[in-house]
Amino acid sequence: MTRSNAVIHGHRHSIRLGARVLIGVLVLVGILMLIGVGVVRRDAASLLQSGSLLELLGVSGGAIVVVLALVGVYSVMVDFVFWEGWMQSFPDASGLFVGNEEKQSSHRHFLVYLDGIHQSEENHPPRVQEFLNCLESEIDNDSLLVKGIEAYTITNVGLRAASYSRWFWQWLFSLQEHHPSGFVQFVCAFCIQANNVIKVGISSDRRYGPVMNYELALKIARRLEALGFHPSHASRVVLVGYSGGAEMAIGTAEMLQKLCCSSVQVISICGVFSGNAALESIQDVAMVVGSKDPVAAFGRLAYPGRLSLLPLTNWNRWQRTHSLHRYLIDRMSHNGSSGPFSVAFRQQVVAAICRELERSLVSSSPG
């Protein structure tokens, strides 16, 4: 091993060790803070008093705020580490699609599904999987639906199998699934989804977003390469993003278009997105929205760049030169029994996606 390789190997080992120590310390501090209140209040009955409950809630709330802030810093650091090539899995984009001329796929349209913040592994929840099966049966024979893209991790695996933090996420998932306390299960599920929410926030950020969006674009491009995609044969790539996945799709679209040398289209389902991403070269963006979706409505307020009061934002500049197509589904909400994956609205969402695919294909045809 050369001296430079030894130095890089040392950096990798130090970063991994430091991340593990940091997370372990955070977990230990949080537990000690929560137990500390109980130690001070020696008898269990005193914990039921209003003053003790307020103290416990205050300590718990403070611990959660600190942990979320540090998780956000950790997420940015992991992206930086990956970008700098300090992880062995850093992929090279220069050889994409080389050699695929001989084994290219017969499909010309590739639909890539990006899930919402509930996603924690490559496999989709049953209700989402049923929706994707329905969509797959309705699209044309020359279209291929690409599933199982983990939009909130750097590598091609879910949180459980991420090489740099596998031990922590497996421990958290184990607590979520098997711990007898419902409160502990809730906290663990909250932490998992908080990681994905932070990733959505990073994607919308003008400083760090391009780094993470490029990583996701490269991940999608490599999956398409494995499926036989080649720019000389493929007609387009369609990114279908649900909820926070819409932000990942819009943030990734232009970079993916450059990597694939093929047009990219975006379809959001109950999308929560900022509109901060560069969209100058993206021709088609469509939104499938529910009339009773409070989450998507709040997302528009949370990201003021989509408001018409700010005409110079990326989103509003794009809309002045392009047509945004909206498909409104009456009485549909964001999730659950009235969400887009429910039996009540699944078919309508699939029909809206198929109408948009057909419309954009006709509008892009010559003559």
PDB file of N, CA and C in Angstrom, residues 59-127:
ATOM      1  N   VAL A  59     -37.274  18.567  28.781  1.00  0.00           N
ATOM      2  CA  VAL A  59     -36.002  17.869  28.548  1.00  0.00           C
ATOM      3  C   VAL A  59     -36.074  17.035  27.276  1.00  0.00           C
ATOM      4  N   SER A  60     -37.194  16.333  27.095  1.00  0.00           N
ATOM      5  CA  SER A  60     -37.352  15.490  25.900  1.00  0.00           C
ATOM      6  C   SER A  60     -37.347  16.343  24.631  1.00  0.00           C
ATOM      7  N   GLY A  61     -38.093  17.464  24.670  1.00  0.00           N
ATOM      8  CA  GLY A  61     -38.129  18.347  23.508  1.00  0.00           C
ATOM      9  C   GLY A  61     -36.769  18.924  23.185  1.00  0.00           C
ATOM     10  N   GLY A  62     -36.034  19.339  24.218  1.00  0.00           N
ATOM     11  CA  GLY A  62     -34.690  19.866  23.981  1.00  0.00           C
ATOM     12  C   GLY A  62     -33.755  18.835  23.395  1.00  0.00           C
ATOM     13  N   ALA A  63     -33.842  17.594  23.895  1.00  0.00           N
ATOM     14  CA  ALA A  63     -32.995  16.518  23.373  1.00  0.00           C
ATOM     15  C   ALA A  63     -33.310  16.244  21.913  1.00  0.00           C
ATOM     16  N   ILE A  64     -34.607  16.251  21.565  1.00  0.00           N
ATOM     17  CA  ILE A  64     -34.999  15.988  20.176  1.00  0.00           C
ATOM     18  C   ILE A  64     -34.482  17.079  19.249  1.00  0.00           C
ATOM     19  N   VAL A  65     -34.583  18.344  19.678  1.00  0.00           N
ATOM     20  CA  VAL A  65     -34.094  19.452  18.853  1.00  0.00           C
ATOM     21  C   VAL A  65     -32.592  19.328  18.612  1.00  0.00           C
ATOM     22  N   VAL A  66     -31.836  19.018  19.672  1.00  0.00           N
ATOM     23  CA  VAL A  66     -30.384  18.873  19.535  1.00  0.00           C
ATOM     24  C   VAL A  66     -30.035  17.719  18.613  1.00  0.00           C
ATOM     25  N   VAL A  67     -30.713  16.590  18.802  1.00  0.00           N
ATOM     26  CA  VAL A  67     -30.417  15.417  17.982  1.00  0.00           C
ATOM     27  C   VAL A  67     -30.738  15.695  16.515  1.00  0.00           C
ATOM     28  N   LEU A  68     -31.878  16.347  16.237  1.00  0.00           N
ATOM     29  CA  LEU A  68     -32.240  16.646  14.852  1.00  0.00           C
ATOM     30  C   LEU A  68     -31.218  17.572  14.199  1.00  0.00           C
ATOM     31  N   ALA A  69     -30.748  18.568  14.951  1.00  0.00           N
ATOM     32  CA  ALA A  69     -29.744  19.476  14.398  1.00  0.00           C
ATOM     33  C   ALA A  69     -28.462  18.729  14.064  1.00  0.00           C
ATOM     34  N   LEU A  70     -28.026  17.839  14.947  1.00  0.00           N
ATOM     35  CA  LEU A  70     -26.795  17.087  14.701  1.00  0.00           C
ATOM     36  C   LEU A  70     -26.970  16.067  13.585  1.00  0.00           C
ATOM     37  N   VAL A  71     -28.181  15.494  13.475  1.00  0.00           N
ATOM     38  CA  VAL A  71     -28.443  14.581  12.361  1.00  0.00           C
ATOM     39  C   VAL A  71     -28.350  15.330  11.042  1.00  0.00           C
ATOM     40  N   GLY A  72     -28.843  16.580  11.020  1.00  0.00           N
ATOM     41  CA  GLY A  72     -28.722  17.381   9.805  1.00  0.00           C
ATOM     42  C   GLY A  72     -27.270  17.633   9.423  1.00  0.00           C
ATOM     43  N   VAL A  73     -26.445  17.980  10.416  1.00  0.00           N
ATOM     44  CA  VAL A  73     -25.015  18.172  10.153  1.00  0.00           C
ATOM     45  C   VAL A  73     -24.384  16.875   9.670  1.00  0.00           C
ATOM     46  N   TYR A  74     -24.772  15.768  10.296  1.00  0.00           N
ATOM     47  CA  TYR A  74     -24.243  14.462   9.897  1.00  0.00           C
ATOM     48  C   TYR A  74     -24.610  14.139   8.451  1.00  0.00           C
ATOM     49  N   SER A  75     -25.853  14.453   8.031  1.00  0.00           N
ATOM     50  CA  SER A  75     -26.285  14.176   6.668  1.00  0.00           C
ATOM     51  C   SER A  75     -25.441  14.949   5.662  1.00  0.00           C
ATOM     52  N   VAL A  76     -25.178  16.234   5.968  1.00  0.00           N
ATOM     53  CA  VAL A  76     -24.338  17.036   5.071  1.00  0.00           C
ATOM     54  C   VAL A  76     -22.923  16.484   5.033  1.00  0.00           C
ATOM     55  N   MET A  77     -22.380  16.073   6.184  1.00  0.00           N
ATOM     56  CA  MET A  77     -21.024  15.540   6.244  1.00  0.00           C
ATOM     57  C   MET A  77     -20.893  14.252   5.436  1.00  0.00           C
ATOM     58  N   VAL A  78     -21.923  13.386   5.510  1.00  0.00           N
ATOM     59  CA  VAL A  78     -21.880  12.131   4.758  1.00  0.00           C
ATOM     60  C   VAL A  78     -21.854  12.407   3.262  1.00  0.00           C
ATOM     61  N   ASP A  79     -22.654  13.378   2.812  1.00  0.00           N
ATOM     62  CA  ASP A  79     -22.637  13.740   1.395  1.00  0.00           C
ATOM     63  C   ASP A  79     -21.271  14.278   0.984  1.00  0.00           C
ATOM     64  N   PHE A  80     -20.660  15.074   1.842  1.00  0.00           N
ATOM     65  CA  PHE A  80     -19.343  15.609   1.537  1.00  0.00           C
ATOM     66  C   PHE A  80     -18.303  14.499   1.454  1.00  0.00           C
ATOM     67  N   VAL A  81     -18.355  13.566   2.396  1.00  0.00           N
ATOM     68  CA  VAL A  81     -17.421  12.442   2.397  1.00  0.00           C
ATOM     69  C   VAL A  81     -17.549  11.639   1.115  1.00  0.00           C
ATOM     70  N   PHE A  82     -18.795  11.403   0.696  1.00  0.00           N
ATOM     71  CA  PHE A  82     -19.030  10.643  -0.526  1.00  0.00           C
ATOM     72  C   PHE A  82     -18.506  11.404  -1.743  1.00  0.00           C
ATOM     73  N   TRP A  83     -18.775  12.707  -1.764  1.00  0.00           N
ATOM     74  CA  TRP A  83     -18.368  13.535  -2.900  1.00  0.00           C
ATOM     75  C   TRP A  83     -16.851  13.587  -3.037  1.00  0.00           C
ATOM     76  N   GLU A  84     -16.156  13.619  -1.915  1.00  0.00           N
ATOM     77  CA  GLU A  84     -14.699  13.697  -1.935  1.00  0.00           C
ATOM     78  C   GLU A  84     -14.038  12.379  -2.314  1.00  0.00           C
ATOM     79  N   GLY A  85     -14.835  11.313  -2.434  1.00  0.00           N
ATOM     80  CA  GLY A  85     -14.276  10.035  -2.839  1.00  0.00           C
ATOM     81  C   GLY A  85     -13.612   9.277  -1.720  1.00  0.00           C
ATOM     82  N   TRP A  86     -13.965   9.586  -0.478  1.00  0.00           N
ATOM     83  CA  TRP A  86     -13.357   8.893   0.651  1.00  0.00           C
ATOM     84  C   TRP A  86     -14.034   7.570   0.945  1.00  0.00           C
ATOM     85  N   MET A  87     -15.078   7.241   0.193  1.00  0.00           N
ATOM     86  CA  MET A  87     -15.740   5.950   0.358  1.00  0.00           C
ATOM     87  C   MET A  87     -15.461   5.110  -0.888  1.00  0.00           C
ATOM     88  N   GLN A  88     -15.229   3.840  -0.695  1.00  0.00           N
ATOM     89  CA  GLN A  88     -14.836   2.982  -1.807  1.00  0.00           C
ATOM     90  C   GLN A  88     -15.927   2.854  -2.861  1.00  0.00           C
ATOM     91  N   SER A  89     -17.187   3.129  -2.483  1.00  0.00           N
ATOM     92  CA  SER A  89     -18.287   2.950  -3.421  1.00  0.00           C
ATOM     93  C   SER A  89     -18.512   4.160  -4.323  1.00  0.00           C
ATOM     94  N   PHE A  90     -17.628   5.177  -4.273  1.00  0.00           N
ATOM     95  CA  PHE A  90     -17.825   6.358  -5.109  1.00  0.00           C
ATOM     96  C   PHE A  90     -17.774   5.964  -6.586  1.00  0.00           C
ATOM     97  N   PRO A  91     -18.874   6.174  -7.327  1.00  0.00           N
ATOM     98  CA  PRO A  91     -18.927   5.707  -8.723  1.00  0.00           C
ATOM     99  C   PRO A  91     -18.356   6.725  -9.694  1.00  0.00           C
ATOM    100  N   ASP A  92     -17.936   6.238 -10.839  1.00  0.00           N
ATOM    101  CA  ASP A  92     -17.385   7.077 -11.896  1.00  0.00           C
ATOM    102  C   ASP A  92     -18.418   7.201 -13.001  1.00  0.00           C
ATOM    103  N   ALA A  93     -18.760   8.451 -13.371  1.00  0.00           N
ATOM    104  CA  ALA A  93     -19.807   8.680 -14.368  1.00  0.00           C
ATOM    105  C   ALA A  93     -19.271   8.684 -15.800  1.00  0.00           C
ATOM    106  N   SER A  94     -17.954   8.660 -15.948  1.00  0.00           N
ATOM    107  CA  SER A  94     -17.383   8.803 -17.290  1.00  0.00           C
ATOM    108  C   SER A  94     -17.684   7.618 -18.204  1.00  0.00           C
ATOM    109  N   GLY A  95     -17.888   6.436 -17.627  1.00  0.00           N
ATOM    110  CA  GLY A  95     -18.122   5.251 -18.452  1.00  0.00           C
ATOM    111  C   GLY A  95     -19.571   4.822 -18.541  1.00  0.00           C
ATOM    112  N   LEU A  96     -20.499   5.718 -18.201  1.00  0.00           N
ATOM    113  CA  LEU A  96     -21.915   5.352 -18.232  1.00  0.00           C
ATOM    114  C   LEU A  96     -22.369   4.952 -19.631  1.00  0.00           C
ATOM    115  N   PHE A  97     -23.083   3.853 -19.717  1.00  0.00           N
ATOM    116  CA  PHE A  97     -23.740   3.354 -20.933  1.00  0.00           C
ATOM    117  C   PHE A  97     -22.754   2.891 -22.003  1.00  0.00           C
ATOM    118  N   VAL A  98     -21.464   2.857 -21.681  1.00  0.00           N
ATOM    119  CA  VAL A  98     -20.484   2.342 -22.637  1.00  0.00           C
ATOM    120  C   VAL A  98     -20.636   0.830 -22.708  1.00  0.00           C
ATOM    121  N   GLY A  99     -20.815   0.309 -23.890  1.00  0.00           N
ATOM    122  CA  GLY A  99     -20.997  -1.123 -24.079  1.00  0.00           C
ATOM    123  C   GLY A  99     -22.437  -1.579 -24.047  1.00  0.00           C
ATOM    124  N   ASN A 100     -23.379  -0.660 -23.779  1.00  0.00           N
ATOM    125  CA  ASN A 100     -24.788  -1.032 -23.746  1.00  0.00           C
ATOM    126  C   ASN A 100     -25.422  -1.115 -25.135  1.00  0.00           C
ATOM    127  N   GLU A 101     -24.646  -0.770 -26.175  1.00  0.00           N
ATOM    128  CA  GLU A 101     -25.215  -0.842 -27.527  1.00  0.00           C
ATOM    129  C   GLU A 101     -25.609  -2.267 -27.884  1.00  0.00           C
ATOM    130  N   GLU A 102     -24.829  -3.227 -27.417  1.00  0.00           N
ATOM    131  CA  GLU A 102     -25.090  -4.622 -27.765  1.00  0.00           C
ATOM    132  C   GLU A 102     -26.234  -5.225 -26.952  1.00  0.00           C
ATOM    133  N   LYS A 103     -26.389  -4.794 -25.701  1.00  0.00           N
ATOM    134  CA  LYS A 103     -27.389  -5.395 -24.818  1.00  0.00           C
ATOM    135  C   LYS A 103     -28.484  -4.402 -24.426  1.00  0.00           C
ATOM    136  N   GLN A 104     -28.748  -3.429 -25.290  1.00  0.00           N
ATOM    137  CA  GLN A 104     -29.710  -2.386 -24.935  1.00  0.00           C
ATOM    138  C   GLN A 104     -31.121  -2.945 -24.819  1.00  0.00           C
ATOM    139  N   SER A 105     -31.882  -2.320 -23.952  1.00  0.00           N
ATOM    140  CA  SER A 105     -33.253  -2.746 -23.690  1.00  0.00           C
ATOM    141  C   SER A 105     -34.159  -2.416 -24.868  1.00  0.00           C
ATOM    142  N   SER A 106     -35.233  -3.193 -25.009  1.00  0.00           N
ATOM    143  CA  SER A 106     -36.212  -2.920 -26.057  1.00  0.00           C
ATOM    144  C   SER A 106     -37.151  -1.785 -25.676  1.00  0.00           C
ATOM    145  N   HIS A 107     -37.129  -1.363 -24.416  1.00  0.00           N
ATOM    146  CA  HIS A 107     -37.999  -0.279 -23.961  1.00  0.00           C
ATOM    147  C   HIS A 107     -37.426   1.078 -24.380  1.00  0.00           C
ATOM    148  N   ARG A 108     -38.325   2.004 -24.673  1.00  0.00           N
ATOM    149  CA  ARG A 108     -37.913   3.350 -25.079  1.00  0.00           C
ATOM    150  C   ARG A 108     -38.242   4.399 -24.016  1.00  0.00           C
ATOM    151  N   HIS A 109     -39.150   4.073 -23.115  1.00  0.00           N
ATOM    152  CA  HIS A 109     -39.538   5.002 -22.055  1.00  0.00           C
ATOM    153  C   HIS A 109     -39.283   4.335 -20.703  1.00  0.00           C
ATOM    154  N   PHE A 110     -38.614   5.055 -19.814  1.00  0.00           N
ATOM    155  CA  PHE A 110     -38.252   4.515 -18.501  1.00  0.00           C
ATOM    156  C   PHE A 110     -38.884   5.388 -17.423  1.00  0.00           C
ATOM    157  N   LEU A 111     -39.817   4.811 -16.662  1.00  0.00           N
ATOM    158  CA  LEU A 111     -40.472   5.507 -15.559  1.00  0.00           C
ATOM    159  C   LEU A 111     -39.768   5.122 -14.263  1.00  0.00           C
ATOM    160  N   VAL A 112     -39.232   6.102 -13.564  1.00  0.00           N
ATOM    161  CA  VAL A 112     -38.497   5.864 -12.322  1.00  0.00           C
ATOM    162  C   VAL A 112     -39.334   6.403 -11.163  1.00  0.00           C
ATOM    163  N   TYR A 113     -39.713   5.515 -10.239  1.00  0.00           N
ATOM    164  CA  TYR A 113     -40.535   5.927  -9.111  1.00  0.00           C
ATOM    165  C   TYR A 113     -39.660   6.278  -7.913  1.00  0.00           C
ATOM    166  N   LEU A 114     -39.904   7.452  -7.324  1.00  0.00           N
ATOM    167  CA  LEU A 114     -39.196   7.905  -6.127  1.00  0.00           C
ATOM    168  C   LEU A 114     -40.218   8.077  -5.010  1.00  0.00           C
ATOM    169  N   ASP A 115     -40.056   7.323  -3.935  1.00  0.00           N
ATOM    170  CA  ASP A 115     -41.046   7.264  -2.869  1.00  0.00           C
ATOM    171  C   ASP A 115     -40.926   8.466  -1.928  1.00  0.00           C
ATOM    172  N   GLY A 116     -41.905   8.586  -1.009  1.00  0.00           N
ATOM    173  CA  GLY A 116     -41.934   9.676  -0.053  1.00  0.00           C
ATOM    174  C   GLY A 116     -41.044   9.413   1.146  1.00  0.00           C
ATOM    175  N   ILE A 117     -41.175  10.250   2.166  1.00  0.00           N
ATOM    176  CA  ILE A 117     -40.257  10.189   3.306  1.00  0.00           C
ATOM    177  C   ILE A 117     -40.482   8.964   4.179  1.00  0.00           C
ATOM    178  N   HIS A 118     -41.569   8.210   3.936  1.00  0.00           N
ATOM    179  CA  HIS A 118     -41.782   6.993   4.723  1.00  0.00           C
ATOM    180  C   HIS A 118     -40.845   5.871   4.302  1.00  0.00           C
ATOM    181  N   GLN A 119     -40.157   6.030   3.169  1.00  0.00           N
ATOM    182  CA  GLN A 119     -39.317   4.954   2.647  1.00  0.00           C
ATOM    183  C   GLN A 119     -38.100   4.731   3.539  1.00  0.00           C
ATOM    184  N   SER A 120     -37.850   3.477   3.897  1.00  0.00           N
ATOM    185  CA  SER A 120     -36.697   3.153   4.731  1.00  0.00           C
ATOM    186  C   SER A 120     -35.838   2.043   4.142  1.00  0.00           C
ATOM    187  N   GLU A 121     -36.288   1.424   3.054  1.00  0.00           N
ATOM    188  CA  GLU A 121     -35.524   0.375   2.396  1.00  0.00           C
ATOM    189  C   GLU A 121     -35.947   0.290   0.939  1.00  0.00           C
ATOM    190  N   GLU A 122     -35.264  -0.584   0.171  1.00  0.00           N
ATOM    191  CA  GLU A 122     -35.553  -0.660  -1.260  1.00  0.00           C
ATOM    192  C   GLU A 122     -36.966  -1.167  -1.528  1.00  0.00           C
ATOM    193  N   ASN A 123     -37.445  -2.090  -0.714  1.00  0.00           N
ATOM    194  CA  ASN A 123     -38.789  -2.630  -0.906  1.00  0.00           C
ATOM    195  C   ASN A 123     -39.836  -1.609  -0.482  1.00  0.00           C
ATOM    196  N   HIS A 124     -40.888  -1.487  -1.282  1.00  0.00           N
ATOM    197  CA  HIS A 124     -41.943  -0.529  -0.987  1.00  0.00           C
ATOM    198  C   HIS A 124     -42.992  -1.145  -0.071  1.00  0.00           C
ATOM    199  N   PRO A 125     -43.682  -0.333   0.723  1.00  0.00           N
ATOM    200  CA  PRO A 125     -44.783  -0.842   1.553  1.00  0.00           C
ATOM    201  C   PRO A 125     -45.858  -1.494   0.678  1.00  0.00           C
ATOM    202  N   PRO A 126     -46.653  -2.403   1.233  1.00  0.00           N
ATOM    203  CA  PRO A 126     -47.646  -3.147   0.435  1.00  0.00           C
ATOM    204  C   PRO A 126     -48.585  -2.256  -0.365  1.00  0.00           C
ATOM    205  N   ARG A 127     -49.089  -1.190   0.248  1.00  0.00           N
ATOM    206  CA  ARG A 127     -50.045  -0.332  -0.460  1.00  0.00           C
ATOM    207  C   ARG A 127     -49.386   0.371  -1.641  1.00  0.00           C
TER     208      ARG A 127
END
